[in-house]
CSV table of C-alpha atoms and ligand atoms in Angstrom, one decimal:
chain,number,residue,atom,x,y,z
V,1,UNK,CA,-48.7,-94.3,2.1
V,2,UNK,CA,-48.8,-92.6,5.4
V,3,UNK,CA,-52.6,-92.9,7.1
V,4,UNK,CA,-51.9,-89.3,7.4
V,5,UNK,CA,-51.9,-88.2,3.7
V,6,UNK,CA,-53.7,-87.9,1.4
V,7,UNK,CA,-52.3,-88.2,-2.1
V,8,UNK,CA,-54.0,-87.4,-5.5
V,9,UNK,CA,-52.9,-88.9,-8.9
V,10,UNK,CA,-53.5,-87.0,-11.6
V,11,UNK,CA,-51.6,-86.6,-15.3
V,12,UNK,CA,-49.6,-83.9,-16.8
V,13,UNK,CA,-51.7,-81.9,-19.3
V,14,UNK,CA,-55.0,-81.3,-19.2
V,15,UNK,CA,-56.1,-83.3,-16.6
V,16,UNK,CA,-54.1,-81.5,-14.1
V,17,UNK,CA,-54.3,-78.3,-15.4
V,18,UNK,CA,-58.3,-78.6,-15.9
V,19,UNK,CA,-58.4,-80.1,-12.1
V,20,UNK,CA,-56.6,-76.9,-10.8
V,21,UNK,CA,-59.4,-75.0,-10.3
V,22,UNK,CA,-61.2,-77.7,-8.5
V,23,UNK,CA,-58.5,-78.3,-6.1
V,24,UNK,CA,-58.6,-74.4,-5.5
V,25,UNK,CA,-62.8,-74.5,-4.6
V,26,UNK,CA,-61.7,-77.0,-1.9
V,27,UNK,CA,-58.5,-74.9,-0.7
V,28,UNK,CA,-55.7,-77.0,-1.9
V,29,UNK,CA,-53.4,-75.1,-4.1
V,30,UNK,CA,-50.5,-77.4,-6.0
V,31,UNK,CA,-47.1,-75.6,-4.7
V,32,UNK,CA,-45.0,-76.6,-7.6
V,33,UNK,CA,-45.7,-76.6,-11.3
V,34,UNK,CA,-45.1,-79.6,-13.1
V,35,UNK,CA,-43.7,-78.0,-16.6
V,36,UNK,CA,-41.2,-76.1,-15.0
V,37,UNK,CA,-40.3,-78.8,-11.6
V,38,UNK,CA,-39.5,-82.6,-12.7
V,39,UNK,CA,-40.9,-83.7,-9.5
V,40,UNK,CA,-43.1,-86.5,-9.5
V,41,UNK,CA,-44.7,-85.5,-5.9
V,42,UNK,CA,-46.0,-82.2,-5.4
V,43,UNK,CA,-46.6,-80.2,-2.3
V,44,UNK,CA,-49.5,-78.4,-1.8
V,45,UNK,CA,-50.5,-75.7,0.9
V,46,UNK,CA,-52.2,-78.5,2.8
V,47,UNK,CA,-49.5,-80.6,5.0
V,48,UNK,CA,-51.9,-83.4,4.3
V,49,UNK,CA,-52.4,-83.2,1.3
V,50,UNK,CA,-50.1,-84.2,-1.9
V,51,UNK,CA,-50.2,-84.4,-6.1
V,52,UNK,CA,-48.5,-87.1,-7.8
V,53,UNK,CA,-48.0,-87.2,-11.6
V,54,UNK,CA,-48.7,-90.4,-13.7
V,55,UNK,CA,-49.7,-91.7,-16.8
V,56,UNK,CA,-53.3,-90.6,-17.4
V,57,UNK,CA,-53.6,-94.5,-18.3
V,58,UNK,CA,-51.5,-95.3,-15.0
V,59,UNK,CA,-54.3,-93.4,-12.6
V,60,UNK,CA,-57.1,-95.8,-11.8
V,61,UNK,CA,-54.1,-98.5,-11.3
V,62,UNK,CA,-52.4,-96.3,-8.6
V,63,UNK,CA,-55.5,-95.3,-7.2
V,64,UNK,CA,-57.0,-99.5,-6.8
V,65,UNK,CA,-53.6,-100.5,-5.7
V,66,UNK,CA,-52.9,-97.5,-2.9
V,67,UNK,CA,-49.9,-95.7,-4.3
V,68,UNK,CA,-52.9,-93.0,-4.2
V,69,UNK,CA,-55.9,-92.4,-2.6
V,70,UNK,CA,-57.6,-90.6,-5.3
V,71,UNK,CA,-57.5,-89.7,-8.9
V,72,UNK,CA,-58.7,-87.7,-11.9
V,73,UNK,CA,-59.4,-89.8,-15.2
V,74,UNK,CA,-60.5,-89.9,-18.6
V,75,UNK,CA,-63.8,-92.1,-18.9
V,76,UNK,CA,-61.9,-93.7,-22.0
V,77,UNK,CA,-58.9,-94.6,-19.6
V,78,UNK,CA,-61.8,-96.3,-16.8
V,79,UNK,CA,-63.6,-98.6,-19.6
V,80,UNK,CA,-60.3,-100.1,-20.8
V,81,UNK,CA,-58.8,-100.3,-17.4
V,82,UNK,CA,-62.1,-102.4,-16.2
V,83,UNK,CA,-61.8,-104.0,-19.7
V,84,UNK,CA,-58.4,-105.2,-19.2
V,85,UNK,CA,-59.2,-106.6,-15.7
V,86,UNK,CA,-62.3,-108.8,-16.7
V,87,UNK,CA,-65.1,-106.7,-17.7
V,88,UNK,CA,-67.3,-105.4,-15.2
V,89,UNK,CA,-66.5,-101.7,-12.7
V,90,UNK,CA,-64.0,-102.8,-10.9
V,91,UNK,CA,-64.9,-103.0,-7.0
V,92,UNK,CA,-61.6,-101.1,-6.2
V,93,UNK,CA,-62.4,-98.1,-7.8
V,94,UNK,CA,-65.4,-95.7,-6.2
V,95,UNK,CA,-66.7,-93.2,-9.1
V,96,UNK,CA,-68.4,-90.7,-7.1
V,97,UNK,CA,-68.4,-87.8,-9.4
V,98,UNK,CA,-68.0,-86.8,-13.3
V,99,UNK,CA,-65.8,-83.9,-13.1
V,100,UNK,CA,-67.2,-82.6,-16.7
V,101,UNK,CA,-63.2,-81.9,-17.5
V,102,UNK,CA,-61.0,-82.9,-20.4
V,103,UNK,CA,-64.4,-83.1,-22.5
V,104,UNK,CA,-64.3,-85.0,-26.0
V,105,UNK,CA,-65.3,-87.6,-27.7
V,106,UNK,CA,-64.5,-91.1,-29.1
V,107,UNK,CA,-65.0,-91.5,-32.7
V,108,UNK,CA,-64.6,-93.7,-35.7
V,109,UNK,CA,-62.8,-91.9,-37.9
V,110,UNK,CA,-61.4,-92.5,-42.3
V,111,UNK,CA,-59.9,-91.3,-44.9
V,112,UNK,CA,-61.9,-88.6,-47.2
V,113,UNK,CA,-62.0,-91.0,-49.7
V,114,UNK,CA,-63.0,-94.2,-48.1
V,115,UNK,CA,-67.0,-95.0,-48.4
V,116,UNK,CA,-67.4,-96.4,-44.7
V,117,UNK,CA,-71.3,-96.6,-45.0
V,118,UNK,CA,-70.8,-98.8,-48.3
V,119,UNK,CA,-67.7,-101.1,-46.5
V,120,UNK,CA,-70.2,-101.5,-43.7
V,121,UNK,CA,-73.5,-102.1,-45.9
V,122,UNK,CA,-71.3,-104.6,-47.7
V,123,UNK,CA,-70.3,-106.5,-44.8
V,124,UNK,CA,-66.6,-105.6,-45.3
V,125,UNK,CA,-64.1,-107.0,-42.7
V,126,UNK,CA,-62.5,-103.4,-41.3
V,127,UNK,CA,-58.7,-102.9,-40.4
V,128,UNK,CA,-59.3,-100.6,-37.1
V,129,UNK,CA,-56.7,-99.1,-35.7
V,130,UNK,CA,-57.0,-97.9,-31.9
V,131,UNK,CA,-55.2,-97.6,-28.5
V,132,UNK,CA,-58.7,-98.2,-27.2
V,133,UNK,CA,-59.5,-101.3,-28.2
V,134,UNK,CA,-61.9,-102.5,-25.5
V,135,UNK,CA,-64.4,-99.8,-26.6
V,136,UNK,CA,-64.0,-100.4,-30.2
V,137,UNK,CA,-64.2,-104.2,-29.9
V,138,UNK,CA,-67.9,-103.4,-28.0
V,139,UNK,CA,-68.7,-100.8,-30.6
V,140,UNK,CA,-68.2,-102.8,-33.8
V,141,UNK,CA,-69.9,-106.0,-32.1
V,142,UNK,CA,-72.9,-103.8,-31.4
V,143,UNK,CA,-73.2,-102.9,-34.7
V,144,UNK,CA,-72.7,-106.6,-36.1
V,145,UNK,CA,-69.6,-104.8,-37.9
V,146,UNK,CA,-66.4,-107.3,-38.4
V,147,UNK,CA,-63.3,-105.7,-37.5
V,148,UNK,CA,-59.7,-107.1,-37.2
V,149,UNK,CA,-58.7,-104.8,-34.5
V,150,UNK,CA,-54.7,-103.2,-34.6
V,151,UNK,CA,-53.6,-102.1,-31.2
V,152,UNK,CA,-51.9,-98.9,-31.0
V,153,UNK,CA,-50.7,-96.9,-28.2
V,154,UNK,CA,-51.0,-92.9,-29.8
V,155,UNK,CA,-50.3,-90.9,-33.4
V,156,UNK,CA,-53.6,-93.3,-35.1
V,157,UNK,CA,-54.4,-90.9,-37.3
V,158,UNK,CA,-51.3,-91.7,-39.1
V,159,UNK,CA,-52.9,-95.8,-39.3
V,160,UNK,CA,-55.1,-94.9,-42.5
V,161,UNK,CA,-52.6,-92.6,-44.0
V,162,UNK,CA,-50.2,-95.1,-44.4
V,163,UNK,CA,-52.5,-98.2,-45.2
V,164,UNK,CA,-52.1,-100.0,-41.9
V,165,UNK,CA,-55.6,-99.6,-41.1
V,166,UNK,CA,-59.2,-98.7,-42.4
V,167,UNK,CA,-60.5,-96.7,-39.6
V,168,UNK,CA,-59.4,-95.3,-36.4
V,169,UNK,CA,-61.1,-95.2,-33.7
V,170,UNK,CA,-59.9,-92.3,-31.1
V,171,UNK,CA,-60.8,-88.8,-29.4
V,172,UNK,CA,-61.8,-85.8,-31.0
V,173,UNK,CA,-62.3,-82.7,-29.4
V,174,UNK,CA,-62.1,-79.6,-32.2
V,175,UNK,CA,-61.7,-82.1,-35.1
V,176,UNK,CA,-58.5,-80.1,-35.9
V,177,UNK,CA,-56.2,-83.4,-36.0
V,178,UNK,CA,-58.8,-85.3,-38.3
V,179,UNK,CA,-59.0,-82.1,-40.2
V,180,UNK,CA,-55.3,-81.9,-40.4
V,181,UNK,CA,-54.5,-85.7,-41.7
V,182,UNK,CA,-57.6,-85.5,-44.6
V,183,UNK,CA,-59.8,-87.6,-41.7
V,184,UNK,CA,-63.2,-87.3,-41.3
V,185,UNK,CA,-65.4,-88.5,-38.6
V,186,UNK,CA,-68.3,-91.0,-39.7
V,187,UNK,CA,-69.5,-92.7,-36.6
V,188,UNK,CA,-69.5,-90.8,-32.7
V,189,UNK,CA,-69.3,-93.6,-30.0
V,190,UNK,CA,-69.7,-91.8,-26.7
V,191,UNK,CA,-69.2,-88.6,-25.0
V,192,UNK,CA,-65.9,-88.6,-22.9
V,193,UNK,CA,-65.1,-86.3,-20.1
V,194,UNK,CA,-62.9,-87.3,-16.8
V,195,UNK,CA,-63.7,-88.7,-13.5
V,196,UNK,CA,-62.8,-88.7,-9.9
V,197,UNK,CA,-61.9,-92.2,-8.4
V,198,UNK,CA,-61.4,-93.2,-4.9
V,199,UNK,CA,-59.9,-96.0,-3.4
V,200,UNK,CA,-63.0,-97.4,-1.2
V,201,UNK,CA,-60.3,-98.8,1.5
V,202,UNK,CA,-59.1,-95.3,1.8
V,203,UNK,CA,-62.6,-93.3,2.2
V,204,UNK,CA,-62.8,-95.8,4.9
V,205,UNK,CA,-59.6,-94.8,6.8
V,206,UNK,CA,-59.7,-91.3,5.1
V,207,UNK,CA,-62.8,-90.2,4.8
V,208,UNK,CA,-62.6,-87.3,7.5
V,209,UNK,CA,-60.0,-86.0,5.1
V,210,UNK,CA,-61.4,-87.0,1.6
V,211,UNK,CA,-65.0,-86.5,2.2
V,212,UNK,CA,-64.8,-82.9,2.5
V,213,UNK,CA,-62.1,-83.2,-1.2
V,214,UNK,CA,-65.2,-84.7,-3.0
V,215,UNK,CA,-67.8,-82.8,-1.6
V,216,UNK,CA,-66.0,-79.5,-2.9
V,217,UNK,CA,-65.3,-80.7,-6.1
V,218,UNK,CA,-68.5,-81.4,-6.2
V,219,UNK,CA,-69.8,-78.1,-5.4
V,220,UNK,CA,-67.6,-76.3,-8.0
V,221,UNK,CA,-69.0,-78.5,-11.1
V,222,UNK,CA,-72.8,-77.9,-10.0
V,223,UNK,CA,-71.7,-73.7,-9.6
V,224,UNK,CA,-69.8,-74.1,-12.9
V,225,UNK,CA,-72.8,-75.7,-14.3
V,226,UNK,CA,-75.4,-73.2,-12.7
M,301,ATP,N1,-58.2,-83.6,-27.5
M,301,ATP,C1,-58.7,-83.8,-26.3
M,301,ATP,N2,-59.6,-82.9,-25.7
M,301,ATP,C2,-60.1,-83.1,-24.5
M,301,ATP,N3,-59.9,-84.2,-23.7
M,301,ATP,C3,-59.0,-85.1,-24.2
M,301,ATP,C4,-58.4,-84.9,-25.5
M,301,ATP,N4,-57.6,-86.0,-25.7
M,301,ATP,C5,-57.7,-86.7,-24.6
M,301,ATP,N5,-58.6,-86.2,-23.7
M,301,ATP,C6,-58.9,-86.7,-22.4
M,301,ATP,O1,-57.9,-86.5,-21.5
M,301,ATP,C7,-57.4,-87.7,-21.0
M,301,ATP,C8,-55.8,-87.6,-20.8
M,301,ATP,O2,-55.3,-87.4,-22.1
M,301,ATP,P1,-53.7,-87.3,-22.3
M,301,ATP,O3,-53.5,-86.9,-23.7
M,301,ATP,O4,-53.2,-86.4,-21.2
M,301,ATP,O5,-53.2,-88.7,-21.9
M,301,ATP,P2,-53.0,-89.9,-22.9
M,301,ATP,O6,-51.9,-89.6,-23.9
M,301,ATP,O7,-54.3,-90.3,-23.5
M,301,ATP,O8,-52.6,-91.1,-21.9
M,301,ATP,P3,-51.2,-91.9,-21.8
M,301,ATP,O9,-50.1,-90.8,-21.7
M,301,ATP,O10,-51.3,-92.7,-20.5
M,301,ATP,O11,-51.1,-92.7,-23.0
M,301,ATP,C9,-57.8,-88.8,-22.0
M,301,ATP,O12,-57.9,-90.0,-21.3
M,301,ATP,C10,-59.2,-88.3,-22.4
M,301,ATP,O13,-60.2,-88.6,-21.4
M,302,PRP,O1,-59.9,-83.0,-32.1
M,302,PRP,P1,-58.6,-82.4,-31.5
M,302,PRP,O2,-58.9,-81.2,-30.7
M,302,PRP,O3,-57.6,-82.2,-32.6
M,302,PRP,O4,-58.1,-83.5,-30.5
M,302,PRP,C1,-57.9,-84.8,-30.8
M,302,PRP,C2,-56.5,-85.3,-30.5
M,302,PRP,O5,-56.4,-85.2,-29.0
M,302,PRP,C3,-55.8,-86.4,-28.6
M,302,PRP,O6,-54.5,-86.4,-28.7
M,302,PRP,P2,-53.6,-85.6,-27.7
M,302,PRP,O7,-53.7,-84.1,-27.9
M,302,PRP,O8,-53.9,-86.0,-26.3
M,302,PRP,O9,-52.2,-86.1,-28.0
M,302,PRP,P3,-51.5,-87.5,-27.7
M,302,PRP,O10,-51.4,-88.1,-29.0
M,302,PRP,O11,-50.2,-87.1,-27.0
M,302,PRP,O12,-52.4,-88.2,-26.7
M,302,PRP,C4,-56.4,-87.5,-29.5
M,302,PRP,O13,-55.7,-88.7,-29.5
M,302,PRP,C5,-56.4,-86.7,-30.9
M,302,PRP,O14,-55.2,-87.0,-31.5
């Protein structure tokens, strides 16, 4: 990466299109629109400045490693990154700011017709099937709940449906997709909404150009807030 640019990572969908109007409170617009252009690296108005499109789970792993300097992610996506890498925040990643974006939630969620409250009273051993399985490990553990845990990596709500698992665990925003698939939500694990993450090495060497990124970014989610 040039010392000279600075390059954001963000995802297609609604991580970059909710992070648009937070680029544009600190001046940057994106030059190029990523459902029409199949460009991976995206101009903006600022020389210095550049979007790259990744894998929402892919961000914090560009960010830590320097194919980007900073990036917009799901809290979700940060736990089982740090999961996956021994546990604790990982040093490489600065988390100045919750961006408030790309709100939802992570849920347990079954079948209509499956008494959850009675399997757990019971001490039933759960079939859960997740793509997050870091956070639903900790959950169930919390709880003293046994769970044989089935790793997925999207479309869970089809897991119960077609008796691969118990339970899901996964995001819910308007409830429409448990709704649609006869799912219904029984236990809320945490509030999700995305973050910005910065490369510490690169605030160091950057931060004349970064600094001001954050602190406008900033700025617009206390003014949307006010
Ligand atoms: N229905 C939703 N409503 C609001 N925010 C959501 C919703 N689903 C996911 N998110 C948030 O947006 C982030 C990006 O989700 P997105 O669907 O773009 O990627 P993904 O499919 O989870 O990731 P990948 O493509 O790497 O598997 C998630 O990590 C989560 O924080
Ligand atoms: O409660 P709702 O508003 O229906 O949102 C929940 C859905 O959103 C997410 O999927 P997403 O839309 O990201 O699709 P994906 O399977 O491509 O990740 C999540 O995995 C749920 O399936």
């Amino acid at each position: 990466m040039s010392p000279d640019t600075v390059t954001l990572a963000l995802s297609k969908g609604r991580i970059f299109d909710e992070t648009l109007p937070l680029l544009r409170a600190a001046g940057i617009e994106v030059l190029e629109d990523p459902q029409t252009s199949r460009k991976l690296i995206l101009p903006t108005n600022r020389p210095d400045v550049r979007v790259v499109l990744v894998r929402a789970t892919d961000v914090p792993t560009y960010v830590e490693h320097g194919g980007a300097d900073l990036g917009v992610c799901g809290k979700d996506t940060l736990i089982e990154h740090d999961a996956a890498w021994g546990g604790a925040a990982r040093a490489g990643l600065y988390r100045p700011l919750d961006l408030g974006i790309a709100r939802c939630r992570m849920s347990v969620a079954v079948p209509a017709d499956f008494d959850y409250a009675r399997a757990v009273r019971q001490g039933a051993r759960l079939r859960v099937a997740t793509k997050y399985v870091a956070i639903a490990r900790e959950f169930f553990a919390s709880k003293g709940v046994h769970v044989d845990l089935i790793k997925l990596y999207g479309s869970m709500e089809l897991a119960p449906l077609t008796g691969l698992a118990d339970a899901i665990v996964d995001l819910v925003s308007t409830g429409n997709t448990l709704k649609a698939n006869r799912l219904v939500e029984v236990e809320r694990i945490m509030d999700i909404s995305s973050q910005l993450v910065v490369r510490p090495t690169a605030l160091k060497v950057q931060g004349a150009r970064i600094r001001p990124i954050i602190d406008a970014f900033r700025e617009a989610v206390r003014a949307r807030g006010a």
